[in-house]
Amino acid sequence: RKEVEQDPGPFNVPEGATVAFNCTYSNSASQSFFWYRQDCRKEPKLLMSVYSSGNEDGRFTAQLNRASQYISLLIRDSKLSDSATYLCVVTPSPGGGADGLTFGKGTHLIIQP
Amino acid sequence: EADIYQTPRYLVIGTGKKITLECSQTMGHDKMYWYQQDPGMELHLIHYSYGVNSTEKGDLSSESTVSRIRTEHFPLTLESARPSHTSQYLCASSVTGTSEAFFGQGTRLTVV
């Protein structure tokens, strides 16, 4: 089983819709969780950290479910500019470490007009 | 914007040439990383460093080498480039004790 698994998609979603996708992780000792966004042919950029209590940033909401070992990302009122690949990142311990910074393969999201 | 820079952005080079991809960050981060990513594919960690004089191999076997003589500089070298090395190479850094990684804009390498 891969350490971090994501549905690669693509998710084709009409503009204005709400879309959500999950990322499962295998290491129950994982401590830190992030969502990164990567545009085509660009570098990944941090979208948001995922806290135990969940967190929201504008139209984006991230949740952590430790019991089932997954994190989720919800995008409300989707915009064309939300089209990108969303990468799930998990680290096994506080502070992480290069060998602990595990990227998922990414979920490809396409917002259609 | 993150203060991490990669040069060159694009490089087309012939087989057998030696190349060095540069990566510099001005954030004082101890940890630095090199990832390799083919178009539409996942990131693969090929090298990382915990600080000056520290270098480690990542998950993906690579024929490249790295050095970390200064905190801010983490160059990657290919002694003899081959077409199989054609890919995008992304450098990243993070502060020791936190996990958020900041990425450079990448070097898109084509070996012909």
Coordinates of C-alpha atoms in Angstrom, one line a residue:
Chain A
R1 CA 0.0 0.0 0.0
K2 CA 1.4 3.4 -1.0
E3 CA 2.0 5.8 1.9
V4 CA -0.2 8.5 0.5
E5 CA -2.9 7.8 -2.0
Q6 CA -5.0 10.2 -4.1
D7 CA -7.6 9.7 -6.8
P8 CA -5.7 11.1 -9.8
G9 CA -9.0 12.1 -11.6
P10 CA -9.4 14.2 -13.6
F11 CA -12.4 15.6 -11.9
N12 CA -14.4 17.7 -14.4
V13 CA -16.6 20.1 -12.5
P14 CA -18.8 22.9 -13.7
E15 CA -18.0 26.4 -12.6
G16 CA -19.7 27.4 -9.4
A17 CA -20.1 23.8 -8.1
T18 CA -18.7 22.4 -4.9
V19 CA -16.0 19.7 -5.2
A20 CA -14.3 17.6 -2.6
F21 CA -11.6 15.0 -2.8
N22 CA -9.7 12.9 -0.2
C23 CA -6.3 11.7 0.4
T24 CA -5.5 8.5 2.5
Y25 CA -2.3 7.9 4.3
S26 CA -0.9 4.6 5.7
N27 CA 1.3 5.8 8.5
S28 CA -0.8 6.2 11.6
A29 CA 2.0 8.2 13.3
S30 CA 1.8 10.9 10.7
Q31 CA 1.6 14.3 12.3
S32 CA 1.6 17.0 9.7
F33 CA -0.7 17.4 6.7
F34 CA -0.8 19.8 3.9
W35 CA -2.5 20.5 0.6
Y36 CA -0.4 21.9 -2.2
R37 CA -1.5 23.2 -5.5
Q38 CA 0.4 22.7 -8.7
D39 CA -0.5 24.4 -12.0
C40 CA 0.6 22.9 -15.3
R41 CA 4.3 23.1 -15.7
K42 CA 4.7 25.2 -12.5
E43 CA 6.1 24.4 -9.1
P44 CA 3.9 23.2 -6.2
K45 CA 2.8 25.9 -3.8
L46 CA 1.3 25.5 -0.4
L47 CA -2.5 25.9 -0.4
M48 CA -3.2 25.2 3.2
S49 CA -2.1 23.3 6.2
V50 CA -4.5 20.8 7.7
Y51 CA -5.1 21.0 11.4
S52 CA -6.8 18.4 13.7
S53 CA -9.7 20.7 14.2
G54 CA -10.1 21.4 10.5
N55 CA -9.5 24.7 8.9
E56 CA -11.1 27.0 6.4
D57 CA -9.6 29.6 4.1
G58 CA -12.2 31.4 2.0
R59 CA -13.8 28.9 -0.3
F60 CA -11.4 26.1 0.8
T61 CA -12.0 23.8 3.7
A62 CA -9.5 21.1 4.8
Q63 CA -10.4 18.3 7.2
L64 CA -8.5 15.6 9.0
N65 CA -9.9 12.3 10.0
R66 CA -7.3 10.4 12.1
A67 CA -9.5 7.4 12.8
S68 CA -9.9 6.7 9.1
Q69 CA -6.5 8.1 8.2
Y70 CA -7.5 10.6 5.5
I71 CA -7.6 14.3 4.8
S72 CA -10.0 16.1 2.6
L73 CA -10.2 19.3 0.6
L74 CA -13.5 21.0 -0.2
I75 CA -13.7 23.8 -2.7
R76 CA -17.0 25.8 -2.8
D77 CA -18.2 28.0 -5.6
S78 CA -15.4 26.7 -7.8
K79 CA -13.7 29.1 -10.2
L80 CA -12.0 28.5 -13.6
S81 CA -8.8 29.5 -11.9
D82 CA -9.1 26.6 -9.5
S83 CA -8.2 24.2 -12.3
A84 CA -4.9 22.6 -11.2
T85 CA -3.4 19.5 -9.6
Y86 CA -3.9 19.3 -5.8
L87 CA -1.2 17.4 -4.0
C88 CA -1.6 15.9 -0.6
V89 CA 1.5 16.0 1.6
V90 CA 2.0 14.0 4.8
T91 CA 4.8 13.9 7.3
P92 CA 5.3 11.3 9.9
S93 CA 6.5 13.4 12.7
P94 CA 6.3 17.0 14.0
G95 CA 8.7 19.1 12.0
G96 CA 8.9 16.4 9.3
G97 CA 12.1 15.8 7.6
A98 CA 13.1 15.4 4.0
D99 CA 12.6 11.7 4.1
G100 CA 9.3 12.2 5.8
L101 CA 7.8 14.7 3.4
T102 CA 5.6 12.4 1.4
F103 CA 3.8 13.7 -1.6
G104 CA 0.7 12.0 -3.1
K105 CA 0.5 11.7 -6.9
G106 CA -2.0 14.5 -7.0
T107 CA -5.7 15.0 -8.0
H108 CA -6.2 16.8 -11.3
L109 CA -9.2 19.2 -11.2
I110 CA -10.7 20.8 -14.3
I111 CA -13.3 23.5 -13.8
Q112 CA -15.5 23.9 -16.9
P113 CA -17.3 27.1 -17.9
Chain B
E1 CA 6.7 34.7 -2.7
A2 CA 9.4 32.3 -1.6
D3 CA 13.0 33.3 -2.0
I4 CA 14.3 30.2 -3.7
Y5 CA 15.8 30.4 -7.1
Q6 CA 16.8 27.9 -9.8
T7 CA 18.9 28.4 -12.8
P8 CA 18.7 27.8 -15.7
R9 CA 14.9 27.6 -16.2
Y10 CA 15.3 25.7 -19.4
L11 CA 18.3 23.7 -20.7
V12 CA 18.8 21.7 -23.8
I13 CA 22.0 19.8 -23.9
G14 CA 23.7 17.0 -25.8
T15 CA 24.3 13.5 -24.5
G16 CA 27.5 13.1 -22.5
K17 CA 27.8 16.7 -21.4
K18 CA 28.3 17.5 -17.7
I19 CA 25.7 19.9 -16.3
T20 CA 25.1 21.6 -13.0
L21 CA 21.6 22.8 -12.0
E22 CA 21.8 25.7 -9.5
C23 CA 19.5 26.2 -6.5
S24 CA 19.8 29.0 -4.0
Q25 CA 17.6 30.2 -1.2
T26 CA 17.8 33.3 0.9
M27 CA 15.5 32.2 3.7
G28 CA 18.2 30.6 5.8
H29 CA 16.5 27.2 5.6
D30 CA 18.5 24.2 6.8
K31 CA 16.7 21.6 4.8
M32 CA 16.9 21.5 1.1
Y33 CA 15.6 19.0 -1.5
W34 CA 15.7 18.0 -5.1
Y35 CA 12.7 16.5 -6.8
Q36 CA 12.3 15.1 -10.2
Q37 CA 9.0 15.3 -12.0
D38 CA 8.0 14.1 -15.5
P39 CA 5.0 15.9 -17.1
G40 CA 1.7 14.9 -15.5
M41 CA 3.5 12.6 -13.1
E42 CA 4.3 12.6 -9.4
L43 CA 7.2 14.2 -7.6
H44 CA 10.1 11.9 -6.8
L45 CA 12.6 12.9 -4.1
I46 CA 16.2 12.3 -5.5
H47 CA 18.4 14.2 -3.0
Y48 CA 18.1 16.1 0.3
S49 CA 20.2 17.8 2.8
Y50 CA 19.7 18.6 6.5
G51 CA 22.3 21.3 6.5
V52 CA 25.9 22.2 5.5
N53 CA 28.0 19.1 4.6
S54 CA 24.9 16.9 4.8
T55 CA 23.6 15.1 1.7
E56 CA 21.4 12.1 1.4
K57 CA 19.9 10.1 -1.4
G58 CA 16.1 10.2 -1.8
D59 CA 13.5 7.6 -2.7
L60 CA 14.3 7.6 -6.4
S61 CA 17.7 6.4 -7.6
S62 CA 19.5 9.1 -9.5
E63 CA 22.8 9.3 -11.3
S64 CA 23.1 12.9 -10.2
T65 CA 25.2 14.2 -7.2
V66 CA 24.7 17.1 -4.9
S67 CA 26.8 19.2 -2.6
R68 CA 26.0 21.5 0.3
I69 CA 29.0 23.7 1.1
R70 CA 26.9 26.7 2.0
T71 CA 23.5 26.9 3.7
E72 CA 21.9 28.8 0.8
H73 CA 23.3 26.8 -2.1
F74 CA 22.4 23.2 -3.1
P75 CA 23.6 22.5 -6.7
L76 CA 22.8 19.3 -8.5
T77 CA 25.3 17.8 -11.0
L78 CA 25.0 15.3 -13.8
E79 CA 28.5 14.1 -14.9
S80 CA 27.3 12.7 -18.2
A81 CA 23.8 13.6 -19.4
R82 CA 21.6 11.1 -21.1
P83 CA 18.2 11.3 -22.8
S84 CA 16.7 9.4 -19.9
H85 CA 17.6 12.4 -17.7
T86 CA 15.1 14.6 -19.6
S87 CA 12.7 15.8 -16.9
Q88 CA 11.8 18.7 -14.7
Y89 CA 14.0 19.2 -11.6
L90 CA 12.5 21.1 -8.7
C91 CA 14.5 22.4 -5.7
A92 CA 12.8 23.1 -2.4
S93 CA 13.7 24.2 1.1
S94 CA 12.1 24.2 4.5
V95 CA 13.0 25.4 8.0
T96 CA 14.2 22.6 10.4
G97 CA 11.3 21.8 12.7
T98 CA 8.5 22.7 10.3
S99 CA 7.4 20.8 7.2
E100 CA 6.1 23.4 4.8
A101 CA 8.4 23.3 1.8
F102 CA 9.0 26.2 -0.6
F103 CA 9.8 25.3 -4.2
G104 CA 11.8 27.0 -6.8
Q105 CA 10.4 27.4 -10.3
G106 CA 12.2 24.4 -11.6
T107 CA 14.6 23.6 -14.4
R108 CA 13.3 21.9 -17.4
L109 CA 16.1 19.7 -18.8
T110 CA 16.1 18.2 -22.2
V111 CA 19.0 15.9 -23.2
V112 CA 19.2 15.3 -27.0

